[in-house]
Amino acid sequence: MKKLLILLAAFALSTGVASAQTDDMSNAGGMARGGMGRGMQRSPEQMAEARAKQLTTQLGLNADQTEKVRQLALTQAQQMQEKRASAMASGDRTAMRGDMQAAREQYETQLKGILTPEQFTKYTTMRDERMEGRLEQRKEGKAKMKEDKVKLKS
C-alpha cells in the first residue's frame, strides 16, 4: 500500500512539472526569435506601425511616403485579420491562401505607386532575400527533424 501511495505521489509531481515545462516552452520559442510569442498577436495598428518603421529605415522613405505606407499596411493587416478569422470559422485554408496571395499582390501594386523605382527595386530585392532565407530555414528544420528521428530509432 505504501509503495502504491509513493508511486501515485511521484506520478502527480512529475505530471505537474512536465505541464509547467510545456507551457513555458511554447512561449519561449516566439520570444527567442524576437517575436511576441505564441498567443500574443499584435493588432493591425501595431503591425502597420512596425511595417512603416521598417520600410522607412530600410528604404529611406520621406514623411509623406511613411504615412502612405502606414495607411496601406494598416488596410492590409485588417484585411488579413478578417481573412484569417473567416478561414478559421469555415476551416477552408485553401481559399484563405488564395485570398491572402491576392491581397499581397494588391499591396505590392499599391506600394509600387508610393515608392520611387529605386526604392521599389530595393524592396523587391530585400523581399526575395527574406523568402530565400525562410526556405533555407525550412530545409534546415526538416533536415534536423530527420536527424532526430534517426537518433530516436537507434
Short mmCIF file of C-alpha atoms in Angstrom, two decimals:
data_model
loop_
_atom_site.label_atom_id
_atom_site.label_comp_id
_atom_site.label_asym_id
_atom_site.label_seq_id
_atom_site.Cartn_x
_atom_site.Cartn_y
_atom_site.Cartn_z
CA MET A 1 0.00 0.00 0.00
CA LYS A 2 2.85 2.38 0.85
CA LYS A 3 4.51 1.64 -2.47
CA LEU A 4 1.31 2.49 -4.31
CA LEU A 5 0.97 5.82 -2.47
CA ILE A 6 4.60 6.72 -3.18
CA LEU A 7 4.15 5.80 -6.84
CA LEU A 8 0.97 7.90 -7.09
CA ALA A 9 2.68 10.91 -5.46
CA ALA A 10 5.67 10.63 -7.80
CA PHE A 11 3.35 10.46 -10.81
CA ALA A 12 1.38 13.52 -9.67
CA LEU A 13 4.56 15.56 -9.13
CA SER A 14 6.10 14.57 -12.44
CA THR A 15 2.89 15.42 -14.32
CA GLY A 16 2.80 18.88 -12.76
CA VAL A 17 6.43 19.55 -13.62
CA ALA A 18 6.02 18.29 -17.19
CA SER A 19 2.99 20.50 -17.88
CA ALA A 20 4.74 23.56 -16.43
CA GLN A 21 7.70 22.98 -18.75
CA THR A 22 5.44 22.60 -21.77
CA ASP A 23 3.66 25.91 -21.07
CA ASP A 24 6.92 27.81 -20.63
CA MET A 25 8.47 26.37 -23.77
CA SER A 26 5.53 27.26 -26.04
CA ASN A 27 6.05 30.96 -25.34
CA ALA A 28 9.84 30.82 -25.26
CA GLY A 29 10.11 29.93 -28.95
CA GLY A 30 8.41 33.10 -30.09
CA MET A 31 10.26 35.27 -27.61
CA ALA A 32 13.66 33.84 -28.55
CA ARG A 33 13.12 34.87 -32.17
CA GLY A 34 12.29 38.41 -31.14
CA GLY A 35 8.57 37.92 -31.68
CA MET A 36 5.79 38.45 -29.23
CA GLY A 37 5.42 34.74 -28.52
CA ARG A 38 2.56 32.43 -29.31
CA GLY A 39 -0.87 33.58 -28.33
CA MET A 40 0.20 37.22 -28.21
CA GLN A 41 -0.62 38.57 -31.63
CA ARG A 42 -0.14 42.21 -32.49
CA SER A 43 -3.06 44.38 -33.51
CA PRO A 44 -3.33 45.59 -37.12
CA GLU A 45 -2.30 49.06 -35.93
CA GLN A 46 0.85 47.70 -34.30
CA MET A 47 1.70 45.66 -37.39
CA ALA A 48 1.19 48.68 -39.67
CA GLU A 49 3.35 50.88 -37.45
CA ALA A 50 6.14 48.28 -37.37
CA ARG A 51 5.96 47.79 -41.15
CA ALA A 52 6.08 51.53 -41.85
CA LYS A 53 9.02 51.97 -39.46
CA GLN A 54 10.88 49.04 -41.03
CA LEU A 55 10.42 50.28 -44.59
CA THR A 56 11.30 53.85 -43.60
CA THR A 57 14.57 52.64 -42.13
CA GLN A 58 15.43 50.22 -44.92
CA LEU A 59 14.33 52.30 -47.91
CA GLY A 60 14.80 55.87 -46.63
CA LEU A 61 11.18 56.95 -47.03
CA ASN A 62 10.19 60.58 -46.59
CA ALA A 63 7.40 61.61 -44.19
CA ASP A 64 4.69 61.56 -46.87
CA GLN A 65 5.72 58.10 -48.08
CA THR A 66 5.90 56.82 -44.50
CA GLU A 67 2.32 57.92 -43.79
CA LYS A 68 1.04 56.40 -47.05
CA VAL A 69 2.85 53.12 -46.31
CA ARG A 70 1.41 53.11 -42.77
CA GLN A 71 -2.14 53.53 -44.12
CA LEU A 72 -1.58 50.85 -46.77
CA ALA A 73 -0.10 48.44 -44.24
CA LEU A 74 -3.00 49.09 -41.84
CA THR A 75 -5.53 48.30 -44.55
CA GLN A 76 -3.68 45.13 -45.49
CA ALA A 77 -3.30 43.99 -41.86
CA GLN A 78 -7.03 44.49 -41.26
CA GLN A 79 -7.90 42.54 -44.41
CA MET A 80 -5.56 39.70 -43.43
CA GLN A 81 -7.04 39.56 -39.93
CA GLU A 82 -10.55 39.30 -41.39
CA LYS A 83 -9.46 36.58 -43.83
CA ARG A 84 -7.81 34.56 -41.05
CA ALA A 85 -10.93 34.85 -38.88
CA SER A 86 -13.26 33.73 -41.68
CA ALA A 87 -10.92 30.87 -42.62
CA MET A 88 -10.76 29.69 -39.00
CA ALA A 89 -14.56 29.75 -38.85
CA SER A 90 -15.02 27.88 -42.12
CA GLY A 91 -11.92 25.69 -41.93
CA ASP A 92 -11.10 26.37 -45.60
CA ARG A 93 -7.38 27.08 -45.58
CA THR A 94 -7.01 26.68 -49.35
CA ALA A 95 -9.40 29.55 -50.05
CA MET A 96 -7.67 31.65 -47.41
CA ARG A 97 -4.29 31.05 -49.06
CA GLY A 98 -5.61 32.26 -52.42
CA ASP A 99 -7.31 35.29 -50.88
CA MET A 100 -4.17 36.27 -48.99
CA GLN A 101 -2.00 35.89 -52.09
CA ALA A 102 -4.33 38.21 -53.99
CA ALA A 103 -4.23 40.71 -51.10
CA ARG A 104 -0.40 40.62 -51.07
CA GLU A 105 -0.27 41.25 -54.81
CA GLN A 106 -2.66 44.19 -54.43
CA TYR A 107 -0.50 45.54 -51.55
CA GLU A 108 2.63 45.37 -53.68
CA THR A 109 0.92 47.06 -56.62
CA GLN A 110 -0.17 49.93 -54.38
CA LEU A 111 3.23 50.05 -52.69
CA LYS A 112 4.87 50.40 -56.11
CA GLY A 113 2.80 53.56 -56.60
CA ILE A 114 4.11 55.03 -53.33
CA LEU A 115 7.80 54.17 -53.69
CA THR A 116 10.28 55.52 -56.21
CA PRO A 117 11.52 52.97 -58.80
CA GLU A 118 14.85 52.65 -56.93
CA GLN A 119 13.09 52.10 -53.59
CA PHE A 120 10.77 49.50 -55.09
CA THR A 121 13.70 47.65 -56.67
CA LYS A 122 15.45 47.61 -53.29
CA TYR A 123 12.20 46.44 -51.64
CA THR A 124 11.77 43.52 -54.07
CA THR A 125 15.40 42.51 -53.60
CA MET A 126 15.01 42.50 -49.80
CA ARG A 127 11.73 40.57 -50.09
CA ASP A 128 13.32 37.92 -52.30
CA GLU A 129 16.30 37.55 -49.95
CA ARG A 130 13.94 37.18 -46.99
CA MET A 131 11.98 34.46 -48.81
CA GLU A 132 15.18 32.61 -49.70
CA GLY A 133 16.23 32.76 -46.05
CA ARG A 134 12.89 31.33 -44.95
CA LEU A 135 13.15 28.50 -47.45
CA GLU A 136 16.65 27.73 -46.22
CA GLN A 137 15.48 27.71 -42.59
CA ARG A 138 12.64 25.38 -43.54
CA LYS A 139 15.06 22.98 -45.25
CA GLU A 140 17.40 23.07 -42.24
CA GLY A 141 14.48 22.38 -39.93
CA LYS A 142 13.35 19.39 -41.98
CA ALA A 143 16.88 18.01 -42.07
CA LYS A 144 17.15 18.38 -38.29
CA MET A 145 13.82 16.60 -37.82
CA LYS A 146 15.07 13.68 -39.94
CA GLU A 147 18.27 13.50 -37.87
CA ASP A 148 16.24 13.50 -34.67
CA LYS A 149 14.03 10.66 -35.96
CA VAL A 150 17.08 8.61 -36.85
CA LYS A 151 18.54 9.21 -33.37
CA LEU A 152 15.28 8.16 -31.74
CA LYS A 153 15.13 4.95 -33.78
CA SER A 154 18.65 3.91 -32.86
#
